[in-house]
Structures are given as structure tokens and as C-alpha cells.
């Protein structure tokens, strides 16, 4: 074979190889099928959840949304129905109806359930506290109430609710006199932060198989994150096997957080021996910024997918744009989700599926 002909042979072989490789690579990256749900697209990464209501505060996700829309998700959280003010507004008088409805739907549709929440400064019940007596008496009353409440709720939903936000938002937003939220009725009744450890002990005892979480917002902020890590350390929650993970609420914006901030937060909690879930995702956004919202969600889910070995779940704080706490909170109509006010998929949905 002459040099020229061997060069030609080499050239044709390379060309054939390249074309074949191109055909194979195109064939092995099929378009995502039209009807792919969020849960299907992310099934190898993490569960995709939504917060739902069942009639409490007069919104019912099951009356409002189709099974097909709810079927986009494979995990549910009760937006309000499992908080003490709803579940046990008076001592011993339980209102199980909304929470039971959510649990039954999840069980029937083979969905994971996150419980939210057992200890919070909001939506707590007055009967759990007394403002008379010594600090010791006030502490005893609050802890006895909490023990009974946690035992009743976690026993009822044992094996169905597989992870619980045991404690929600007890750390201060900015470093002031205390790293903790001292105006919480729990803090005041206890006379310190020790109630957090007691709550985790009660939850472990009530359902040893449930995964137990501390849940809060702004934990990607390095300062607040450190206050949370310090609290977990001081109370010996990881050391004594009382906590399993943290929930990053993720009430985020169109440009906050960036990729590095998110990665750093996930890394720090993982290094402290904690699981990480995104528990209350929504993006503050008006009607006119929906293109930006789609870009934003594609980026976010690309980063979350990259981190999927370290993230155990991603839950939206709602289902569709017709129902979001953001509107009341910020005083303007928000459109923060992947489904519009009629429950139709938005461009953001397609972009999130693409990012999978
Ligand atoms: O979405 C919830 C809204 O319906 C309630 O009125 C509100 C009461 O404070 O709580 C909202 O959910 C909160 C969650 O339980 C904890 N993190 C912040 C959420 C938004 O406020």
C-alpha cells in the first residue's frame, strides 16, 4: 500500500468512525417523551414533592387539581394540615381529617410523605403553654404537651410519614444577642434552646424508623448556616444519633442563590454527617418574568442534579400558580411554579425536564 493510499484509507476510516459515532450518540440521546412527568424525569436522582392542602384554610389541592397534575410528583408534604394549631387546636381534641386525607392520597398513589412540622413558633397551639408558674413549671407544661402531641401524631402516621421536620426555624436570622429566636413561645417556656434536643428525643422514641430533620430558611447564608451547625453540635444531635438531616426551605429568587453558594451549603451539611433535602422550593416571581423563571429553574435543577448524590429530595411549596403563600406574604400576585393558574405546564416545566 502506498503512503497516499494508506492516508486515504486512514482518512476514510476516521470519517466512517466519526459519522458512526455521531449516529450512535444521536440515537442514544433521545428526546424526552412529551408526557414525561417531573417524578419520572428525576426518578434516578431524587423524589420530587409538592406541598398540598386538604381543606384546612379553605383550600383543597385534591378538589382543585387533577390526578394527572398531582402525579407529576412522587412525594407530598402537608402545607398546614400537620401543624399543631390544625391537628390539635385544643388539648386532646384532634382534627385528623385534612392530614388523614393527605396521607390516604399519598398511600393510594404510592407517594413518599414528609411530615411538617412538630415544633415551630408559628401555628402552635395555646394549650401547650402556660404563662403562670415558675420557669420550671412552664418548661414542664410545654414539654409534657409536646411529648403527648408528638407521640400521638407520629404513632398515627408511623410507616406512612417516613420523614419529619421535627423542628422548624429556631435559629436567628442575624447575629444579635442570641443565635436563637428568643421570642419563640418554646424558647420562652423552656428558658433556653434545650427544647430542640428534647423534641428530637421525643420524635426518635415515637417512631424510631422515621428520618428526623431540622428545617429552616436562608441556611445557604454562611452565617445562618454556621449558627445551625453550631446548635446541632452543641445539642449533640448528630453525636447522639438524634437527627438525620436538614431541610433547606429554598424560598429563593431569580438570581439567588448561585451555584457555588448552593454547593457550599450542601457540602457543609453533608460533612457534618447530615442528609440534605430541599423542602419548600418556590421562586418569587411576577407574571412578566416567566422567561427568566424558566432559565432560572433550568439552572437550579441542573445544579441540583449535579448534587443529586448529596440531595435526598426536592419539594416545591405548592403545586401550581393559583395557590402560593408568596402572594399574601409579599403583597403582589406571584407565579413561582412550573404549572400555571390552570394547572397547565409552563415553559419552566419543560426546562426542568430537560435539565434531568
Ligand atoms: O404556606 C403556609 C401558609 O399557608 C401559612 O399561612 C403559613 C403560616 O405561617 O405557613 C406557610 O408555610 C410555611 C412553612 O410551614 C414553614 N416555612 C415557611 C412557609 C411559608 O411561610
mmCIF file of C-alpha atoms and ligand atoms in Angstrom:
data_model
loop_
_atom_site.group_PDB
_atom_site.id
_atom_site.type_symbol
_atom_site.label_atom_id
_atom_site.label_comp_id
_atom_site.label_asym_id
_atom_site.label_seq_id
_atom_site.Cartn_x
_atom_site.Cartn_y
_atom_site.Cartn_z
ATOM 1 C CA UNK A 1 0.000 0.000 0.000
ATOM 2 C CA UNK A 2 1.420 3.398 -0.981
ATOM 3 C CA UNK A 3 1.664 6.200 1.535
ATOM 4 C CA UNK A 4 -1.030 8.082 -0.344
ATOM 5 C CA UNK A 5 -3.473 5.186 -0.360
ATOM 6 C CA UNK A 6 -2.841 4.368 3.306
ATOM 7 C CA UNK A 7 -3.514 8.049 4.162
ATOM 8 C CA UNK A 8 -6.729 7.805 2.165
ATOM 9 C CA UNK A 9 -7.684 4.599 3.993
ATOM 10 C CA UNK A 10 -6.941 6.243 7.339
ATOM 11 C CA UNK A 11 -8.987 9.274 6.344
ATOM 12 C CA UNK A 12 -11.972 7.169 5.245
ATOM 13 C CA UNK A 13 -11.793 5.024 8.359
ATOM 14 C CA UNK A 14 -11.735 8.140 10.560
ATOM 15 C CA UNK A 15 -14.665 9.624 8.644
ATOM 16 C CA UNK A 16 -16.683 6.412 8.900
ATOM 17 C CA UNK A 17 -15.892 6.179 12.594
ATOM 18 C CA UNK A 18 -16.900 9.806 13.227
ATOM 19 C CA UNK A 19 -20.157 9.508 11.302
ATOM 20 C CA UNK A 20 -20.997 6.247 13.069
ATOM 21 C CA UNK A 21 -20.198 7.806 16.441
ATOM 22 C CA UNK A 22 -22.429 10.753 15.611
ATOM 23 C CA UNK A 23 -25.308 8.480 14.622
ATOM 24 C CA UNK A 24 -24.861 6.375 17.755
ATOM 25 C CA UNK A 25 -24.635 9.409 20.041
ATOM 26 C CA UNK A 26 -27.766 10.948 18.484
ATOM 27 C CA UNK A 27 -29.570 7.656 18.828
ATOM 28 C CA UNK A 28 -28.534 7.256 22.470
ATOM 29 C CA UNK A 29 -29.797 10.726 23.498
ATOM 30 C CA UNK A 30 -33.480 10.504 22.676
ATOM 31 C CA UNK A 31 -35.791 13.452 23.070
ATOM 32 C CA UNK A 32 -37.621 13.382 26.388
ATOM 33 C CA UNK A 33 -41.087 11.929 25.640
ATOM 34 C CA UNK A 34 -43.849 14.574 25.553
ATOM 35 C CA UNK A 35 -45.753 13.490 28.620
ATOM 36 C CA UNK A 36 -42.777 12.858 30.914
ATOM 37 C CA UNK A 37 -43.600 13.892 34.469
ATOM 38 C CA UNK A 38 -41.221 15.565 36.890
ATOM 39 C CA UNK A 39 -41.212 12.413 39.022
ATOM 40 C CA UNK A 40 -40.293 10.244 36.018
ATOM 41 C CA UNK A 41 -37.601 12.583 34.775
ATOM 42 C CA UNK A 42 -35.896 12.690 38.179
ATOM 43 C CA UNK A 43 -36.554 9.143 39.338
ATOM 44 C CA UNK A 44 -32.855 8.260 39.263
ATOM 45 C CA UNK A 45 -31.898 11.449 41.115
ATOM 46 C CA UNK A 46 -34.350 12.255 43.936
ATOM 47 C CA UNK A 47 -38.086 12.320 44.711
ATOM 48 C CA UNK A 48 -39.938 15.432 43.552
ATOM 49 C CA UNK A 49 -42.502 16.676 46.023
ATOM 50 C CA UNK A 50 -45.209 19.269 46.479
ATOM 51 C CA UNK A 51 -46.895 20.832 49.493
ATOM 52 C CA UNK A 52 -50.642 20.246 49.467
ATOM 53 C CA UNK A 53 -53.712 21.276 51.441
ATOM 54 C CA UNK A 54 -56.840 19.246 52.175
ATOM 55 C CA UNK A 55 -59.443 21.795 53.103
ATOM 56 C CA UNK A 56 -57.746 23.458 56.034
ATOM 57 C CA UNK A 57 -57.697 27.238 55.491
ATOM 58 C CA UNK A 58 -60.296 26.562 52.753
ATOM 59 C CA UNK A 59 -58.008 25.297 50.023
ATOM 60 C CA UNK A 60 -58.187 21.713 48.824
ATOM 61 C CA UNK A 61 -55.492 20.551 46.419
ATOM 62 C CA UNK A 62 -57.356 17.294 45.740
ATOM 63 C CA UNK A 63 -60.551 19.107 44.727
ATOM 64 C CA UNK A 64 -58.658 21.669 42.692
ATOM 65 C CA UNK A 65 -56.013 19.585 40.871
ATOM 66 C CA UNK A 66 -56.321 16.525 38.628
ATOM 67 C CA UNK A 67 -54.647 13.229 39.477
ATOM 68 C CA UNK A 68 -52.500 13.780 36.387
ATOM 69 C CA UNK A 69 -51.190 17.070 37.782
ATOM 70 C CA UNK A 70 -50.573 15.626 41.250
ATOM 71 C CA UNK A 71 -48.991 12.642 39.514
ATOM 72 C CA UNK A 72 -46.158 14.919 38.384
ATOM 73 C CA UNK A 73 -44.898 14.459 41.951
ATOM 74 C CA UNK A 74 -43.925 11.355 43.918
ATOM 75 C CA UNK A 75 -43.691 12.958 47.339
ATOM 76 C CA UNK A 76 -46.152 15.092 49.339
ATOM 77 C CA UNK A 77 -45.895 17.413 52.325
ATOM 78 C CA UNK A 78 -48.864 18.889 54.199
ATOM 79 C CA UNK A 79 -48.647 22.650 53.762
ATOM 80 C CA UNK A 80 -50.504 23.260 57.044
ATOM 81 C CA UNK A 81 -52.534 20.183 57.989
ATOM 82 C CA UNK A 82 -49.898 18.580 60.230
ATOM 83 C CA UNK A 83 -49.041 21.656 62.258
ATOM 84 C CA UNK A 84 -50.153 21.629 65.925
ATOM 85 C CA UNK A 85 -52.647 24.509 65.527
ATOM 86 C CA UNK A 86 -54.559 22.473 62.943
ATOM 87 C CA UNK A 87 -54.018 18.941 64.260
ATOM 88 C CA UNK A 88 -54.654 19.559 67.953
ATOM 89 C CA UNK A 89 -56.176 23.024 68.450
ATOM 90 C CA UNK A 90 -57.400 22.007 71.925
ATOM 91 C CA UNK A 91 -55.796 19.537 74.267
ATOM 92 C CA UNK A 92 -56.838 16.029 73.271
ATOM 93 C CA UNK A 93 -59.222 17.274 70.544
ATOM 94 C CA UNK A 94 -57.612 16.195 67.317
ATOM 95 C CA UNK A 95 -58.657 17.310 63.872
ATOM 96 C CA UNK A 96 -57.227 14.472 61.823
ATOM 97 C CA UNK A 97 -59.435 14.922 58.773
ATOM 98 C CA UNK A 98 -57.207 17.072 56.494
ATOM 99 C CA UNK A 99 -53.977 15.286 57.435
ATOM 100 C CA UNK A 100 -55.583 11.844 57.053
ATOM 101 C CA UNK A 101 -56.799 12.822 53.600
ATOM 102 C CA UNK A 102 -53.291 13.760 52.502
ATOM 103 C CA UNK A 103 -51.845 10.568 53.966
ATOM 104 C CA UNK A 104 -54.518 8.418 52.298
ATOM 105 C CA UNK A 105 -53.889 10.044 48.917
ATOM 106 C CA UNK A 106 -50.142 9.502 49.202
ATOM 107 C CA UNK A 107 -50.560 5.873 50.254
ATOM 108 C CA UNK A 108 -53.078 5.174 47.447
ATOM 109 C CA UNK A 109 -50.786 6.745 44.863
ATOM 110 C CA UNK A 110 -47.568 5.256 46.162
ATOM 111 C CA UNK A 111 -46.043 8.604 47.075
ATOM 112 C CA UNK A 112 -43.496 9.403 49.752
ATOM 113 C CA UNK A 113 -44.706 11.594 52.645
ATOM 114 C CA UNK A 114 -42.758 14.232 54.572
ATOM 115 C CA UNK A 115 -44.285 15.363 57.869
ATOM 116 C CA UNK A 116 -44.267 19.103 58.618
ATOM 117 C CA UNK A 117 -43.900 20.209 61.415
ATOM 118 C CA UNK A 118 -43.884 19.365 65.153
ATOM 119 C CA UNK A 119 -42.159 22.381 66.727
ATOM 120 C CA UNK A 120 -42.448 25.898 65.334
ATOM 121 C CA UNK A 121 -43.029 29.361 66.776
ATOM 122 C CA UNK A 122 -45.997 29.802 64.390
ATOM 123 C CA UNK A 123 -49.199 27.760 64.161
ATOM 124 C CA UNK A 124 -48.623 26.262 67.536
ATOM 125 C CA UNK A 125 -51.494 25.694 69.997
ATOM 126 C CA UNK A 126 -52.062 27.869 73.073
ATOM 127 C CA UNK A 127 -52.987 24.939 75.321
ATOM 128 C CA UNK A 128 -49.417 23.657 75.060
ATOM 129 C CA UNK A 129 -48.157 26.514 77.220
ATOM 130 C CA UNK A 130 -48.910 28.230 80.489
ATOM 131 C CA UNK A 131 -47.805 31.726 81.383
ATOM 132 C CA UNK A 132 -48.184 31.233 85.092
ATOM 133 C CA UNK A 133 -45.846 29.465 87.497
ATOM 134 C CA UNK A 134 -42.090 29.250 87.728
ATOM 135 C CA UNK A 135 -39.785 28.706 84.762
ATOM 136 C CA UNK A 136 -39.533 25.024 85.768
ATOM 137 C CA UNK A 137 -43.317 24.687 85.776
ATOM 138 C CA UNK A 138 -43.645 26.440 82.414
ATOM 139 C CA UNK A 139 -40.961 24.211 80.951
ATOM 140 C CA UNK A 140 -42.598 21.065 82.323
ATOM 141 C CA UNK A 141 -46.000 22.036 80.901
ATOM 142 C CA UNK A 142 -44.561 22.772 77.428
ATOM 143 C CA UNK A 143 -42.522 19.558 77.321
ATOM 144 C CA UNK A 144 -45.414 17.376 78.574
ATOM 145 C CA UNK A 145 -47.698 18.885 75.919
ATOM 146 C CA UNK A 146 -45.110 18.369 73.225
ATOM 147 C CA UNK A 147 -44.391 14.767 74.252
ATOM 148 C CA UNK A 148 -48.092 13.853 74.088
ATOM 149 C CA UNK A 149 -48.528 15.666 70.792
ATOM 150 C CA UNK A 150 -45.503 14.092 69.122
ATOM 151 C CA UNK A 151 -46.410 10.609 70.365
ATOM 152 C CA UNK A 152 -49.993 10.882 69.089
ATOM 153 C CA UNK A 153 -49.117 12.274 65.675
ATOM 154 C CA UNK A 154 -46.073 10.168 64.898
ATOM 155 C CA UNK A 155 -47.747 6.982 66.106
ATOM 156 C CA UNK A 156 -50.789 7.583 63.909
ATOM 157 C CA UNK A 157 -48.675 8.088 60.794
ATOM 158 C CA UNK A 158 -45.931 5.539 61.552
ATOM 159 C CA UNK A 159 -44.682 3.809 58.427
ATOM 160 C CA UNK A 160 -46.569 6.288 56.226
ATOM 161 C CA UNK A 161 -44.871 9.562 57.024
ATOM 162 C CA UNK A 162 -41.270 8.454 56.632
ATOM 163 C CA UNK A 163 -39.524 11.736 57.430
ATOM 164 C CA UNK A 164 -40.472 14.567 59.770
ATOM 165 C CA UNK A 165 -39.482 18.206 60.060
ATOM 166 C CA UNK A 166 -39.279 17.823 63.817
ATOM 167 C CA UNK A 167 -38.133 21.373 64.483
ATOM 168 C CA UNK A 168 -38.646 24.385 62.235
ATOM 169 C CA UNK A 169 -36.925 27.796 62.222
ATOM 170 C CA UNK A 170 -35.445 28.221 65.695
ATOM 171 C CA UNK A 171 -32.202 29.952 64.716
ATOM 172 C CA UNK A 172 -31.957 33.760 64.486
ATOM 173 C CA UNK A 173 -31.715 35.457 61.084
ATOM 174 C CA UNK A 174 -28.888 37.749 62.101
ATOM 175 C CA UNK A 175 -26.267 37.556 64.804
ATOM 176 C CA UNK A 176 -27.660 39.591 67.669
ATOM 177 C CA UNK A 177 -27.675 38.963 71.376
ATOM 178 C CA UNK A 178 -28.590 35.335 70.827
ATOM 179 C CA UNK A 179 -28.014 32.875 67.965
ATOM 180 C CA UNK A 180 -31.592 31.687 68.571
ATOM 181 C CA UNK A 181 -35.079 33.003 68.046
ATOM 182 C CA UNK A 182 -35.708 34.046 71.625
ATOM 183 C CA UNK A 183 -39.267 35.288 71.038
ATOM 184 C CA UNK A 184 -40.498 31.747 70.274
ATOM 185 C CA UNK A 185 -43.014 30.503 72.846
ATOM 186 C CA UNK A 186 -40.978 27.297 73.028
ATOM 187 C CA UNK A 187 -37.767 29.157 73.833
ATOM 188 C CA UNK A 188 -39.511 31.241 76.460
ATOM 189 C CA UNK A 189 -41.311 28.332 78.110
ATOM 190 C CA UNK A 190 -38.131 26.275 78.217
ATOM 191 C CA UNK A 191 -35.852 29.122 79.191
ATOM 192 C CA UNK A 192 -33.298 28.222 76.502
ATOM 193 C CA UNK A 193 -32.721 26.150 73.375
ATOM 194 C CA UNK A 194 -32.744 22.750 75.147
ATOM 195 C CA UNK A 195 -36.291 22.064 73.892
ATOM 196 C CA UNK A 196 -34.835 21.312 70.468
ATOM 197 C CA UNK A 197 -32.915 18.326 71.768
ATOM 198 C CA UNK A 198 -35.888 17.147 73.802
ATOM 199 C CA UNK A 199 -38.119 17.359 70.718
ATOM 200 C CA UNK A 200 -35.727 15.179 68.720
ATOM 201 C CA UNK A 201 -35.570 12.681 71.598
ATOM 202 C CA UNK A 202 -39.359 12.524 71.745
ATOM 203 C CA UNK A 203 -39.579 12.041 67.976
ATOM 204 C CA UNK A 204 -36.964 9.258 67.971
ATOM 205 C CA UNK A 205 -38.841 7.487 70.723
ATOM 206 C CA UNK A 206 -42.219 7.875 68.995
ATOM 207 C CA UNK A 207 -41.083 6.419 65.656
ATOM 208 C CA UNK A 208 -37.534 5.047 65.574
ATOM 209 C CA UNK A 209 -37.805 4.352 61.825
ATOM 210 C CA UNK A 210 -38.670 7.901 60.740
ATOM 211 C CA UNK A 211 -35.966 10.212 59.424
ATOM 212 C CA UNK A 212 -35.764 13.335 61.558
ATOM 213 C CA UNK A 213 -34.980 16.779 60.138
ATOM 214 C CA UNK A 214 -34.237 20.310 61.236
ATOM 215 C CA UNK A 215 -35.884 22.643 58.709
ATOM 216 C CA UNK A 216 -35.139 26.330 58.122
ATOM 217 C CA UNK A 217 -34.835 29.092 55.516
ATOM 218 C CA UNK A 218 -31.690 31.008 54.478
ATOM 219 C CA UNK A 219 -29.382 28.185 55.531
ATOM 220 C CA UNK A 220 -27.356 28.783 52.401
ATOM 221 C CA UNK A 221 -26.342 32.065 54.021
ATOM 222 C CA UNK A 222 -22.961 31.190 55.604
ATOM 223 C CA UNK A 223 -23.755 32.996 58.872
ATOM 224 C CA UNK A 224 -27.101 31.353 59.492
ATOM 225 C CA UNK A 225 -25.748 28.011 58.313
ATOM 226 C CA UNK A 226 -22.979 28.216 60.916
ATOM 227 C CA UNK A 227 -25.474 29.076 63.658
ATOM 228 C CA UNK A 228 -27.484 25.980 62.714
ATOM 229 C CA UNK A 229 -24.380 23.765 62.626
ATOM 230 C CA UNK A 230 -23.255 25.144 65.992
ATOM 231 C CA UNK A 231 -26.652 24.434 67.531
ATOM 232 C CA UNK A 232 -26.682 20.866 66.200
ATOM 233 C CA UNK A 233 -23.188 20.401 67.583
ATOM 234 C CA UNK A 234 -23.895 21.995 70.965
ATOM 235 C CA UNK A 235 -27.014 19.885 71.472
ATOM 236 C CA UNK A 236 -25.169 16.723 70.399
ATOM 237 C CA UNK A 237 -27.846 15.886 67.835
ATOM 238 C CA UNK A 238 -25.575 14.121 65.340
ATOM 239 C CA UNK A 239 -23.275 12.715 68.010
ATOM 240 C CA UNK A 240 -26.178 11.072 69.815
ATOM 241 C CA UNK A 241 -27.952 9.895 66.670
ATOM 242 C CA UNK A 242 -30.997 12.103 67.225
ATOM 243 C CA UNK A 243 -31.102 13.904 63.873
ATOM 244 C CA UNK A 244 -30.835 12.589 60.309
ATOM 245 C CA UNK A 245 -30.801 15.686 58.192
ATOM 246 C CA UNK A 246 -31.599 19.276 57.405
ATOM 247 C CA UNK A 247 -34.295 20.699 55.155
ATOM 248 C CA UNK A 248 -33.241 23.748 53.156
ATOM 249 C CA UNK A 249 -36.556 25.529 52.619
ATOM 250 C CA UNK A 250 -35.498 27.256 49.385
ATOM 251 C CA UNK A 251 -37.804 30.270 49.159
ATOM 252 C CA UNK A 252 -35.460 31.665 46.560
ATOM 253 C CA UNK A 253 -35.198 34.405 43.940
ATOM 254 C CA UNK A 254 -34.434 34.720 40.240
ATOM 255 C CA UNK A 255 -30.740 35.200 40.918
ATOM 256 C CA UNK A 256 -30.203 33.955 44.464
ATOM 257 C CA UNK A 257 -28.558 31.617 45.338
ATOM 258 C CA UNK A 258 -25.826 30.968 42.789
ATOM 259 C CA UNK A 259 -24.270 27.590 42.096
ATOM 260 C CA UNK A 260 -21.273 27.991 44.422
ATOM 261 C CA UNK A 261 -23.366 29.115 47.381
ATOM 262 C CA UNK A 262 -25.694 26.161 46.922
ATOM 263 C CA UNK A 263 -22.830 23.669 46.597
ATOM 264 C CA UNK A 264 -21.066 25.070 49.681
ATOM 265 C CA UNK A 265 -24.199 24.775 51.795
ATOM 266 C CA UNK A 266 -24.875 21.190 50.729
ATOM 267 C CA UNK A 267 -21.215 20.280 51.303
ATOM 268 C CA UNK A 268 -21.090 21.782 54.806
ATOM 269 C CA UNK A 269 -24.162 19.922 55.985
ATOM 270 C CA UNK A 270 -23.038 16.657 54.398
ATOM 271 C CA UNK A 271 -19.634 16.995 56.056
ATOM 272 C CA UNK A 272 -21.397 17.431 59.392
ATOM 273 C CA UNK A 273 -22.979 13.994 58.862
ATOM 274 C CA UNK A 274 -26.423 15.204 57.798
ATOM 275 C CA UNK A 275 -28.734 14.326 54.949
ATOM 276 C CA UNK A 276 -29.936 17.276 52.878
ATOM 277 C CA UNK A 277 -33.337 17.879 51.313
ATOM 278 C CA UNK A 278 -34.759 20.902 49.530
ATOM 279 C CA UNK A 279 -38.099 21.183 51.313
ATOM 280 C CA UNK A 280 -40.028 24.322 50.292
ATOM 281 C CA UNK A 281 -38.911 25.412 46.849
ATOM 282 C CA UNK A 282 -40.529 28.404 45.155
ATOM 283 C CA UNK A 283 -39.135 31.415 43.311
ATOM 284 C CA UNK A 284 -40.583 34.851 43.970
ATOM 285 C CA UNK A 285 -41.639 35.981 40.500
ATOM 286 C CA UNK A 286 -44.251 38.181 38.821
ATOM 287 C CA UNK A 287 -46.199 37.435 35.672
ATOM 288 C CA UNK A 288 -43.809 39.295 33.371
ATOM 289 C CA UNK A 289 -40.651 37.441 34.340
ATOM 290 C CA UNK A 290 -41.705 33.955 33.268
ATOM 291 C CA UNK A 291 -38.873 33.661 30.705
ATOM 292 C CA UNK A 292 -36.388 34.421 33.447
ATOM 293 C CA UNK A 293 -38.154 31.933 35.689
ATOM 294 C CA UNK A 294 -37.729 29.197 33.077
ATOM 295 C CA UNK A 295 -33.996 29.976 32.739
ATOM 296 C CA UNK A 296 -33.666 30.036 36.484
ATOM 297 C CA UNK A 297 -35.376 26.686 37.030
ATOM 298 C CA UNK A 298 -33.276 25.050 34.322
ATOM 299 C CA UNK A 299 -30.097 26.254 36.039
ATOM 300 C CA UNK A 300 -31.280 25.317 39.503
ATOM 301 C CA UNK A 301 -32.264 21.805 38.502
ATOM 302 C CA UNK A 302 -29.020 21.345 36.602
ATOM 303 C CA UNK A 303 -27.134 22.174 39.801
ATOM 304 C CA UNK A 304 -29.431 20.067 41.971
ATOM 305 C CA UNK A 305 -28.985 17.130 39.600
ATOM 306 C CA UNK A 306 -25.204 17.563 39.764
ATOM 307 C CA UNK A 307 -25.537 17.393 43.543
ATOM 308 C CA UNK A 308 -28.017 14.533 43.494
ATOM 309 C CA UNK A 309 -25.706 12.117 45.340
ATOM 310 C CA UNK A 310 -25.984 14.504 48.270
ATOM 311 C CA UNK A 311 -29.635 15.545 47.975
ATOM 312 C CA UNK A 312 -32.439 13.227 49.102
ATOM 313 C CA UNK A 313 -35.456 15.109 47.818
ATOM 314 C CA UNK A 314 -36.706 18.323 46.229
ATOM 315 C CA UNK A 315 -40.137 19.583 47.283
ATOM 316 C CA UNK A 316 -42.000 22.596 45.881
ATOM 317 C CA UNK A 317 -44.012 24.669 48.364
ATOM 318 C CA UNK A 318 -47.168 24.262 46.318
ATOM 319 C CA UNK A 319 -48.339 22.723 43.053
ATOM 320 C CA UNK A 320 -49.453 25.472 40.637
ATOM 321 C CA UNK A 321 -49.534 29.274 40.387
ATOM 322 C CA UNK A 322 -53.119 29.577 41.620
ATOM 323 C CA UNK A 323 -52.084 28.848 45.216
ATOM 324 C CA UNK A 324 -48.935 30.227 46.825
ATOM 325 C CA UNK A 325 -48.206 31.789 50.201
ATOM 326 C CA UNK A 326 -45.857 34.230 48.395
ATOM 327 C CA UNK A 327 -48.757 36.327 47.128
ATOM 328 C CA UNK A 328 -50.084 37.096 50.619
ATOM 329 C CA UNK A 329 -46.640 37.456 52.072
ATOM 330 C CA UNK A 330 -45.211 39.868 49.512
ATOM 331 C CA UNK A 331 -48.441 41.647 48.652
ATOM 332 C CA UNK A 332 -48.311 41.068 44.876
ATOM 333 C CA UNK A 333 -49.509 38.162 42.775
ATOM 334 C CA UNK A 334 -46.748 35.614 42.399
ATOM 335 C CA UNK A 335 -46.253 32.989 39.685
ATOM 336 C CA UNK A 336 -43.495 30.890 41.234
ATOM 337 C CA UNK A 337 -44.105 27.321 39.995
ATOM 338 C CA UNK A 338 -43.855 25.039 36.963
ATOM 339 C CA UNK A 339 -47.639 24.960 36.371
ATOM 340 C CA UNK A 340 -49.854 27.954 35.574
ATOM 341 C CA UNK A 341 -53.017 29.024 37.393
ATOM 342 C CA UNK A 342 -54.992 26.442 35.392
ATOM 343 C CA UNK A 343 -52.551 23.676 36.179
ATOM 344 C CA UNK A 344 -51.007 23.604 32.681
ATOM 345 C CA UNK A 345 -47.299 23.008 32.235
ATOM 346 C CA UNK A 346 -45.294 26.189 31.772
ATOM 347 C CA UNK A 347 -42.092 26.599 29.803
ATOM 348 C CA UNK A 348 -40.275 26.264 33.122
ATOM 349 C CA UNK A 349 -41.597 22.682 33.358
ATOM 350 C CA UNK A 350 -40.068 21.747 30.002
ATOM 351 C CA UNK A 351 -36.750 23.265 31.053
ATOM 352 C CA UNK A 352 -36.711 21.359 34.327
ATOM 353 C CA UNK A 353 -37.383 18.107 32.455
ATOM 354 C CA UNK A 354 -34.569 18.995 30.055
ATOM 355 C CA UNK A 355 -32.200 19.580 32.975
ATOM 356 C CA UNK A 356 -32.779 15.997 34.167
HETATM 357 O O1 LIG B 1 -47.627 28.006 53.296
HETATM 358 C C1 LIG B 1 -48.002 28.175 54.643
HETATM 359 C C2 LIG B 1 -49.126 29.177 54.746
HETATM 360 O O2 LIG B 1 -50.313 28.671 54.171
HETATM 361 C C3 LIG B 1 -49.369 29.555 56.192
HETATM 362 O O3 LIG B 1 -50.326 30.587 56.259
HETATM 363 C C4 LIG B 1 -48.068 29.980 56.834
HETATM 364 C C5 LIG B 1 -48.261 30.343 58.293
HETATM 365 O O4 LIG B 1 -47.122 30.993 58.782
HETATM 366 O O5 LIG B 1 -47.116 28.933 56.738
HETATM 367 C C6 LIG B 1 -46.782 28.651 55.416
HETATM 368 O O6 LIG B 1 -45.770 27.661 55.340
HETATM 369 C C7 LIG B 1 -44.525 27.996 55.947
HETATM 370 C C8 LIG B 1 -43.885 26.703 56.383
HETATM 371 O O7 LIG B 1 -44.752 25.992 57.220
HETATM 372 C C9 LIG B 1 -42.566 26.941 57.083
HETATM 373 N N1 LIG B 1 -41.671 27.723 56.266
HETATM 374 C C10 LIG B 1 -42.210 28.949 55.723
HETATM 375 C C11 LIG B 1 -43.521 28.654 54.977
HETATM 376 C C12 LIG B 1 -44.040 29.905 54.318
HETATM 377 O O8 LIG B 1 -44.396 30.842 55.289
#
